[in-house]
């Protein structure tokens, strides 16, 4: 018997991967930019934080708030880091993808 | 770039974002948005950046609300589920609550329908706000007397001389035809009209009675034309086309020139046949059309746009006084009264029937309040059963607002269920209600205003009923509840007692009002009226019976059941038209008088059994009575201040004569009005003036009375058919028509009785629920008392004592209020009962007994219960 895989939504995968790419730089604006870079889509901050809060609630990411001084715009940033559970979920998502596409040749479509 | 040069995002948007739950959780969002805002500002300019910021902001707001409302819906579902569980778990209480609220709401809806119907009077006229009645004001020795009618020349004069007046019309309510009732004859069919009016063509320019056939502009031009309402036309012609057919009205051939739709019941003007005023021009009553001092015509006008009524009133007030050369100084002032006020207000502008609209609206509110109080009382009394739930909800994080919401949604659920039931009640009982009120109200589902009203009633009920439980129960402190040392519902809550007292005060107030109103109605129906009203019938009679009358009378009298036959020149209960000039020996020439002046025949006083207190009755032996005999009533003697009246000279309308007797006052009109001075005169020359035939029948032996009356009636009908084959035989008993004058009062009294009974029922329902709760609470106490030797009576008294106290207290509140309102109401009547203390005490006793009976049912049950059972409890 295969064990059951955790299923992440595509949005969540994109967010997690974006955060992973950004490493220490992963705060709201950057995450939004990165996602645009990967997918070409611009998210509103409403959607962005909805998803981020959801990931935080599931313990896939942790956040820490940092005060920024002398900076144009806001003076606070919340940086996100992927947790162990988050990595595990990503890994499983990948496994799921591979299991899904297994034995399907590229020219099938 | 210096930071200070950076623009800030739109403040309102920032403020909005800060209000969001999202922002409370994650403060970084606003800073991130700010950063991107600046970037866009740098690249695309300020305006674009602002747009972007607003877009983000609104998006966040929408996302946030969607996210939250999902939870709200889930919570409301939970609230309703709990409410339903409570509803089904405690069927008794739920039944009391729902019945109470449903009856309360049904009452409110009924009254709403009634009020709506009253307010809808004359609303169907197209220019309803621009129609005015010209009313009259007489000044007589410092008294102001208002009249609703003016004279015939007023309408044309106003239109011709005052540019402010757009249209004017004169309406005569039928007396101009010279008959008290009018007969329509077509072929073999003949019947009486209900309301015949005479008017002129501009009637239809002012009032919107839709024409079905014929041309409204020309229909009344020919003096021989007639307009019928649809149902009258159908009565005559069936499905044939009535236009240009000839019918007879009172024997005169006239041509049907128009058919109008039936007059709606909520129209002040009621008619089924319309004749042109010109139809009487060539009769001996034609001179009334030009007489300035004959106040028997309704005058209606419409005004040009933007005319100030007060100014116009001042301009026209002397119209009659200037034109009436005979009575210049005593003639009436005239003024305008809006059509919309005719139904509900008196002509002097004071509150008339509108009073009942206020009274019934108040009663609706009272009944609804009583029902709401029941709900409040029961739900707070049972609060200990809910206390744990509330405590737990609070412990797991529900805020006070959530609890408040929960109880409101519960009361709204109850209100909604009750509302559906009340709609059912209304539909079921509407025919009964219509009978009670004498209206034809239909439940108009399509009327948005009314539907809105109903839903408003339901919502209001739910909110009022839920307010106290919601606020009270949500205030519980969880630790106290869960500690279980005491349950908070049992702690003394003064408001609950206040509510019960208030409820009973309202009920007692209603009982007092009911007693006073029905007492007054009873008084009026049985009052000393100065003549005998039993076993007498009246028949309308047209004047042209002069030649046959004697033989008609003789043939009638052949039946021993007929005691006496008499004629009068007015409708049965009308005292008679007012006379013009009257003077007598020793009259103060300054005194203005306004006496009624009916013509009668020799047997009038005998027929009605009116007592001659001085002098003598008219006599056939004395020939001069025909010309010179005048009989006054006591009121005329009193008002005229005539000393020793018998034998004095008197001149009435130019006819000289002698006062031969004084008759006791007879109260013909409603006791609402005072007795009027009357001067009676025989009529030989004016026999055509007679309108009403009085026939007095003997009562015979008491046990055979009914047979006698029936036999007499059959005889009268036979003779009537023989002598007057054209006139329908439609008689009315005199006592019945007298009773009909109090129709409004009787209806009001019946409505009041019904709603009072309902209010008391609701109060008792609430009391019942509260008692059962109390008895339950004190089960253990009763058990212990019984074990220690208390008697059943002792326990019943113990339990009832508290309620008795409340009901007594309620009296203290109810009495002054009821006294105030009832003494106001009763002022309307010229003859009225006294507001004795007896009424109040009786009402209090009734309320007290009802309350005790209600309570006793449960207290006795509690007292009789086996103490073992109650002590084993728990």
PDB file of N, CA and C in Angstrom, chain B residues 164-232:
ATOM      1  N   UNK B 164     -59.183  81.931  -8.889  1.00  0.00           N
ATOM      2  CA  UNK B 164     -58.442  80.865  -8.197  1.00  0.00           C
ATOM      3  C   UNK B 164     -59.171  79.530  -8.289  1.00  0.00           C
ATOM      4  N   UNK B 165     -60.492  79.587  -8.467  1.00  0.00           N
ATOM      5  CA  UNK B 165     -61.290  78.363  -8.511  1.00  0.00           C
ATOM      6  C   UNK B 165     -61.255  77.798  -9.917  1.00  0.00           C
ATOM      7  N   UNK B 166     -60.834  76.553 -10.026  1.00  0.00           N
ATOM      8  CA  UNK B 166     -60.712  75.945 -11.343  1.00  0.00           C
ATOM      9  C   UNK B 166     -62.076  75.422 -11.810  1.00  0.00           C
ATOM     10  N   UNK B 167     -62.666  74.574 -10.981  1.00  0.00           N
ATOM     11  CA  UNK B 167     -63.960  74.004 -11.315  1.00  0.00           C
ATOM     12  C   UNK B 167     -64.816  74.028 -10.060  1.00  0.00           C
ATOM     13  N   UNK B 168     -66.128  74.025 -10.238  1.00  0.00           N
ATOM     14  CA  UNK B 168     -66.980  73.925  -9.060  1.00  0.00           C
ATOM     15  C   UNK B 168     -68.213  73.126  -9.431  1.00  0.00           C
ATOM     16  N   UNK B 169     -68.742  72.419  -8.465  1.00  0.00           N
ATOM     17  CA  UNK B 169     -69.944  71.630  -8.739  1.00  0.00           C
ATOM     18  C   UNK B 169     -70.866  71.642  -7.531  1.00  0.00           C
ATOM     19  N   UNK B 170     -72.140  71.474  -7.799  1.00  0.00           N
ATOM     20  CA  UNK B 170     -73.144  71.421  -6.734  1.00  0.00           C
ATOM     21  C   UNK B 170     -73.704  70.011  -6.684  1.00  0.00           C
ATOM     22  N   UNK B 171     -73.848  69.477  -5.487  1.00  0.00           N
ATOM     23  CA  UNK B 171     -74.390  68.132  -5.342  1.00  0.00           C
ATOM     24  C   UNK B 171     -75.570  68.193  -4.385  1.00  0.00           C
ATOM     25  N   UNK B 172     -76.692  67.655  -4.820  1.00  0.00           N
ATOM     26  CA  UNK B 172     -77.833  67.560  -3.921  1.00  0.00           C
ATOM     27  C   UNK B 172     -78.083  66.102  -3.623  1.00  0.00           C
ATOM     28  N   UNK B 173     -78.245  65.804  -2.327  1.00  0.00           N
ATOM     29  CA  UNK B 173     -78.326  64.398  -1.948  1.00  0.00           C
ATOM     30  C   UNK B 173     -79.757  63.860  -1.999  1.00  0.00           C
ATOM     31  N   UNK B 174     -80.535  64.372  -2.899  1.00  0.00           N
ATOM     32  CA  UNK B 174     -81.803  63.713  -3.199  1.00  0.00           C
ATOM     33  C   UNK B 174     -83.053  64.408  -2.708  1.00  0.00           C
ATOM     34  N   UNK B 175     -82.936  65.283  -1.687  1.00  0.00           N
ATOM     35  CA  UNK B 175     -84.187  65.855  -1.174  1.00  0.00           C
ATOM     36  C   UNK B 175     -84.856  66.745  -2.202  1.00  0.00           C
ATOM     37  N   UNK B 176     -84.085  67.217  -3.166  1.00  0.00           N
ATOM     38  CA  UNK B 176     -84.625  68.126  -4.166  1.00  0.00           C
ATOM     39  C   UNK B 176     -85.689  67.434  -5.027  1.00  0.00           C
ATOM     40  N   UNK B 177     -85.646  66.098  -5.066  1.00  0.00           N
ATOM     41  CA  UNK B 177     -86.667  65.395  -5.840  1.00  0.00           C
ATOM     42  C   UNK B 177     -88.000  65.412  -5.136  1.00  0.00           C
ATOM     43  N   UNK B 178     -88.011  65.797  -3.855  1.00  0.00           N
ATOM     44  CA  UNK B 178     -89.261  65.865  -3.123  1.00  0.00           C
ATOM     45  C   UNK B 178     -89.699  64.544  -2.535  1.00  0.00           C
ATOM     46  N   UNK B 179     -88.890  63.513  -2.691  1.00  0.00           N
ATOM     47  CA  UNK B 179     -89.244  62.210  -2.139  1.00  0.00           C
ATOM     48  C   UNK B 179     -88.135  61.739  -1.211  1.00  0.00           C
ATOM     49  N   UNK B 180     -88.526  61.036  -0.164  1.00  0.00           N
ATOM     50  CA  UNK B 180     -87.483  60.560   0.740  1.00  0.00           C
ATOM     51  C   UNK B 180     -86.764  59.377   0.113  1.00  0.00           C
ATOM     52  N   UNK B 181     -87.467  58.613  -0.720  1.00  0.00           N
ATOM     53  CA  UNK B 181     -86.769  57.565  -1.467  1.00  0.00           C
ATOM     54  C   UNK B 181     -87.261  57.622  -2.898  1.00  0.00           C
ATOM     55  N   UNK B 182     -86.400  57.237  -3.805  1.00  0.00           N
ATOM     56  CA  UNK B 182     -86.730  57.393  -5.208  1.00  0.00           C
ATOM     57  C   UNK B 182     -86.927  56.039  -5.869  1.00  0.00           C
ATOM     58  N   UNK B 183     -87.957  55.984  -6.687  1.00  0.00           N
ATOM     59  CA  UNK B 183     -88.274  54.718  -7.352  1.00  0.00           C
ATOM     60  C   UNK B 183     -87.787  54.771  -8.794  1.00  0.00           C
ATOM     61  N   UNK B 184     -87.139  53.700  -9.213  1.00  0.00           N
ATOM     62  CA  UNK B 184     -86.774  53.558 -10.621  1.00  0.00           C
ATOM     63  C   UNK B 184     -87.681  52.511 -11.216  1.00  0.00           C
ATOM     64  N   UNK B 185     -88.208  52.818 -12.368  1.00  0.00           N
ATOM     65  CA  UNK B 185     -89.108  51.868 -13.002  1.00  0.00           C
ATOM     66  C   UNK B 185     -88.681  51.682 -14.439  1.00  0.00           C
ATOM     67  N   UNK B 186     -88.564  50.428 -14.852  1.00  0.00           N
ATOM     68  CA  UNK B 186     -88.291  50.131 -16.253  1.00  0.00           C
ATOM     69  C   UNK B 186     -89.100  48.897 -16.599  1.00  0.00           C
ATOM     70  N   UNK B 187     -90.064  49.082 -17.496  1.00  0.00           N
ATOM     71  CA  UNK B 187     -90.937  47.961 -17.829  1.00  0.00           C
ATOM     72  C   UNK B 187     -91.646  47.484 -16.566  1.00  0.00           C
ATOM     73  N   UNK B 188     -91.479  46.231 -16.264  1.00  0.00           N
ATOM     74  CA  UNK B 188     -92.150  45.648 -15.105  1.00  0.00           C
ATOM     75  C   UNK B 188     -91.359  45.859 -13.827  1.00  0.00           C
ATOM     76  N   UNK B 189     -90.064  46.151 -13.994  1.00  0.00           N
ATOM     77  CA  UNK B 189     -89.210  46.221 -12.800  1.00  0.00           C
ATOM     78  C   UNK B 189     -89.329  47.577 -12.133  1.00  0.00           C
ATOM     79  N   UNK B 190     -89.440  47.557 -10.827  1.00  0.00           N
ATOM     80  CA  UNK B 190     -89.346  48.826 -10.118  1.00  0.00           C
ATOM     81  C   UNK B 190     -88.647  48.584  -8.792  1.00  0.00           C
ATOM     82  N   UNK B 191     -87.784  49.500  -8.420  1.00  0.00           N
ATOM     83  CA  UNK B 191     -87.067  49.355  -7.152  1.00  0.00           C
ATOM     84  C   UNK B 191     -86.643  50.717  -6.627  1.00  0.00           C
ATOM     85  N   UNK B 192     -86.329  50.750  -5.334  1.00  0.00           N
ATOM     86  CA  UNK B 192     -85.857  52.000  -4.740  1.00  0.00           C
ATOM     87  C   UNK B 192     -84.372  52.183  -5.015  1.00  0.00           C
ATOM     88  N   UNK B 193     -83.968  53.415  -5.224  1.00  0.00           N
ATOM     89  CA  UNK B 193     -82.530  53.679  -5.316  1.00  0.00           C
ATOM     90  C   UNK B 193     -81.988  53.787  -3.903  1.00  0.00           C
ATOM     91  N   UNK B 194     -80.708  53.540  -3.759  1.00  0.00           N
ATOM     92  CA  UNK B 194     -80.100  53.718  -2.438  1.00  0.00           C
ATOM     93  C   UNK B 194     -79.671  55.155  -2.228  1.00  0.00           C
ATOM     94  N   UNK B 195     -78.892  55.647  -3.149  1.00  0.00           N
ATOM     95  CA  UNK B 195     -78.411  57.023  -3.027  1.00  0.00           C
ATOM     96  C   UNK B 195     -78.546  57.704  -4.373  1.00  0.00           C
ATOM     97  N   UNK B 196     -79.579  58.509  -4.487  1.00  0.00           N
ATOM     98  CA  UNK B 196     -79.726  59.277  -5.706  1.00  0.00           C
ATOM     99  C   UNK B 196     -79.163  60.660  -5.446  1.00  0.00           C
ATOM    100  N   UNK B 197     -78.331  61.157  -6.363  1.00  0.00           N
ATOM    101  CA  UNK B 197     -77.883  62.529  -6.178  1.00  0.00           C
ATOM    102  C   UNK B 197     -78.118  63.320  -7.449  1.00  0.00           C
ATOM    103  N   UNK B 198     -78.281  64.609  -7.249  1.00  0.00           N
ATOM    104  CA  UNK B 198     -78.465  65.499  -8.386  1.00  0.00           C
ATOM    105  C   UNK B 198     -77.241  66.395  -8.466  1.00  0.00           C
ATOM    106  N   UNK B 199     -76.744  66.600  -9.683  1.00  0.00           N
ATOM    107  CA  UNK B 199     -75.551  67.416  -9.801  1.00  0.00           C
ATOM    108  C   UNK B 199     -75.474  68.025 -11.191  1.00  0.00           C
ATOM    109  N   UNK B 200     -74.356  68.713 -11.462  1.00  0.00           N
ATOM    110  CA  UNK B 200     -74.199  69.359 -12.764  1.00  0.00           C
ATOM    111  C   UNK B 200     -73.030  68.730 -13.519  1.00  0.00           C
ATOM    112  N   UNK B 201     -72.855  69.061 -14.796  1.00  0.00           N
ATOM    113  CA  UNK B 201     -71.856  68.355 -15.602  1.00  0.00           C
ATOM    114  C   UNK B 201     -70.422  68.450 -15.062  1.00  0.00           C
ATOM    115  N   UNK B 202     -70.077  69.524 -14.358  1.00  0.00           N
ATOM    116  CA  UNK B 202     -68.680  69.639 -13.927  1.00  0.00           C
ATOM    117  C   UNK B 202     -68.335  68.674 -12.784  1.00  0.00           C
ATOM    118  N   UNK B 203     -69.349  67.980 -12.266  1.00  0.00           N
ATOM    119  CA  UNK B 203     -69.129  66.928 -11.262  1.00  0.00           C
ATOM    120  C   UNK B 203     -68.013  65.987 -11.688  1.00  0.00           C
ATOM    121  N   UNK B 204     -68.034  65.621 -12.981  1.00  0.00           N
ATOM    122  CA  UNK B 204     -67.051  64.648 -13.454  1.00  0.00           C
ATOM    123  C   UNK B 204     -65.706  65.279 -13.786  1.00  0.00           C
ATOM    124  N   UNK B 205     -65.645  66.611 -13.819  1.00  0.00           N
ATOM    125  CA  UNK B 205     -64.334  67.256 -13.964  1.00  0.00           C
ATOM    126  C   UNK B 205     -63.611  67.252 -12.625  1.00  0.00           C
ATOM    127  N   UNK B 206     -64.369  67.197 -11.551  1.00  0.00           N
ATOM    128  CA  UNK B 206     -63.776  67.258 -10.217  1.00  0.00           C
ATOM    129  C   UNK B 206     -63.513  65.861  -9.675  1.00  0.00           C
ATOM    130  N   UNK B 207     -64.524  65.013  -9.731  1.00  0.00           N
ATOM    131  CA  UNK B 207     -64.371  63.658  -9.164  1.00  0.00           C
ATOM    132  C   UNK B 207     -64.060  62.663 -10.272  1.00  0.00           C
ATOM    133  N   UNK B 208     -63.247  61.672  -9.947  1.00  0.00           N
ATOM    134  CA  UNK B 208     -62.866  60.681 -10.955  1.00  0.00           C
ATOM    135  C   UNK B 208     -63.702  59.424 -10.795  1.00  0.00           C
ATOM    136  N   UNK B 209     -64.936  59.473 -11.269  1.00  0.00           N
ATOM    137  CA  UNK B 209     -65.727  58.256 -11.344  1.00  0.00           C
ATOM    138  C   UNK B 209     -65.723  57.836 -12.807  1.00  0.00           C
ATOM    139  N   UNK B 210     -65.035  56.741 -13.130  1.00  0.00           N
ATOM    140  CA  UNK B 210     -64.805  56.438 -14.542  1.00  0.00           C
ATOM    141  C   UNK B 210     -66.093  56.125 -15.302  1.00  0.00           C
ATOM    142  N   UNK B 211     -66.205  56.711 -16.485  1.00  0.00           N
ATOM    143  CA  UNK B 211     -67.335  56.488 -17.371  1.00  0.00           C
ATOM    144  C   UNK B 211     -67.133  55.210 -18.152  1.00  0.00           C
ATOM    145  N   UNK B 212     -68.117  54.322 -18.111  1.00  0.00           N
ATOM    146  CA  UNK B 212     -68.017  53.105 -18.914  1.00  0.00           C
ATOM    147  C   UNK B 212     -68.695  53.313 -20.267  1.00  0.00           C
ATOM    148  N   UNK B 213     -69.817  54.028 -20.240  1.00  0.00           N
ATOM    149  CA  UNK B 213     -70.533  54.298 -21.494  1.00  0.00           C
ATOM    150  C   UNK B 213     -71.013  55.729 -21.471  1.00  0.00           C
ATOM    151  N   UNK B 214     -71.124  56.307 -22.634  1.00  0.00           N
ATOM    152  CA  UNK B 214     -71.605  57.672 -22.713  1.00  0.00           C
ATOM    153  C   UNK B 214     -70.458  58.661 -22.623  1.00  0.00           C
ATOM    154  N   UNK B 215     -70.805  59.944 -22.816  1.00  0.00           N
ATOM    155  CA  UNK B 215     -69.782  60.982 -22.816  1.00  0.00           C
ATOM    156  C   UNK B 215     -69.947  61.814 -21.558  1.00  0.00           C
ATOM    157  N   UNK B 216     -68.886  61.901 -20.780  1.00  0.00           N
ATOM    158  CA  UNK B 216     -69.027  62.565 -19.494  1.00  0.00           C
ATOM    159  C   UNK B 216     -69.286  64.068 -19.639  1.00  0.00           C
ATOM    160  N   UNK B 217     -68.920  64.638 -20.766  1.00  0.00           N
ATOM    161  CA  UNK B 217     -69.115  66.080 -20.911  1.00  0.00           C
ATOM    162  C   UNK B 217     -70.555  66.443 -21.239  1.00  0.00           C
ATOM    163  N   UNK B 218     -71.265  65.538 -21.898  1.00  0.00           N
ATOM    164  CA  UNK B 218     -72.614  65.887 -22.325  1.00  0.00           C
ATOM    165  C   UNK B 218     -73.690  65.113 -21.583  1.00  0.00           C
ATOM    166  N   UNK B 219     -73.279  64.150 -20.768  1.00  0.00           N
ATOM    167  CA  UNK B 219     -74.263  63.232 -20.200  1.00  0.00           C
ATOM    168  C   UNK B 219     -75.316  63.925 -19.336  1.00  0.00           C
ATOM    169  N   UNK B 220     -74.944  65.014 -18.689  1.00  0.00           N
ATOM    170  CA  UNK B 220     -75.904  65.642 -17.779  1.00  0.00           C
ATOM    171  C   UNK B 220     -76.492  66.937 -18.350  1.00  0.00           C
ATOM    172  N   UNK B 221     -76.255  67.195 -19.634  1.00  0.00           N
ATOM    173  CA  UNK B 221     -76.698  68.481 -20.179  1.00  0.00           C
ATOM    174  C   UNK B 221     -78.205  68.544 -20.350  1.00  0.00           C
ATOM    175  N   UNK B 222     -78.774  67.472 -20.817  1.00  0.00           N
ATOM    176  CA  UNK B 222     -80.214  67.440 -21.022  1.00  0.00           C
ATOM    177  C   UNK B 222     -80.926  67.253 -19.677  1.00  0.00           C
ATOM    178  N   UNK B 223     -81.935  68.073 -19.379  1.00  0.00           N
ATOM    179  CA  UNK B 223     -82.642  67.914 -18.100  1.00  0.00           C
ATOM    180  C   UNK B 223     -83.315  66.550 -17.956  1.00  0.00           C
ATOM    181  N   UNK B 224     -83.548  65.875 -19.047  1.00  0.00           N
ATOM    182  CA  UNK B 224     -84.203  64.577 -18.962  1.00  0.00           C
ATOM    183  C   UNK B 224     -83.224  63.415 -19.027  1.00  0.00           C
ATOM    184  N   UNK B 225     -81.981  63.660 -18.657  1.00  0.00           N
ATOM    185  CA  UNK B 225     -81.001  62.575 -18.747  1.00  0.00           C
ATOM    186  C   UNK B 225     -80.776  61.968 -17.370  1.00  0.00           C
ATOM    187  N   UNK B 226     -80.182  60.804 -17.357  1.00  0.00           N
ATOM    188  CA  UNK B 226     -79.847  60.150 -16.099  1.00  0.00           C
ATOM    189  C   UNK B 226     -78.586  59.321 -16.322  1.00  0.00           C
ATOM    190  N   UNK B 227     -77.740  59.266 -15.288  1.00  0.00           N
ATOM    191  CA  UNK B 227     -76.554  58.421 -15.343  1.00  0.00           C
ATOM    192  C   UNK B 227     -76.723  57.341 -14.283  1.00  0.00           C
ATOM    193  N   UNK B 228     -76.446  56.107 -14.645  1.00  0.00           N
ATOM    194  CA  UNK B 228     -76.578  55.004 -13.699  1.00  0.00           C
ATOM    195  C   UNK B 228     -75.207  54.418 -13.399  1.00  0.00           C
ATOM    196  N   UNK B 229     -75.088  53.812 -12.232  1.00  0.00           N
ATOM    197  CA  UNK B 229     -73.875  53.024 -12.008  1.00  0.00           C
ATOM    198  C   UNK B 229     -74.079  51.666 -12.661  1.00  0.00           C
ATOM    199  N   UNK B 230     -72.977  50.959 -12.837  1.00  0.00           N
ATOM    200  CA  UNK B 230     -73.020  49.706 -13.589  1.00  0.00           C
ATOM    201  C   UNK B 230     -74.038  48.738 -12.995  1.00  0.00           C
ATOM    202  N   UNK B 231     -74.003  48.593 -11.652  1.00  0.00           N
ATOM    203  CA  UNK B 231     -74.896  47.578 -11.083  1.00  0.00           C
ATOM    204  C   UNK B 231     -76.354  48.009 -11.174  1.00  0.00           C
ATOM    205  N   UNK B 232     -76.619  49.320 -11.080  1.00  0.00           N
ATOM    206  CA  UNK B 232     -78.001  49.777 -11.247  1.00  0.00           C
ATOM    207  C   UNK B 232     -78.460  49.518 -12.674  1.00  0.00           C
TER     208      UNK B 232
END
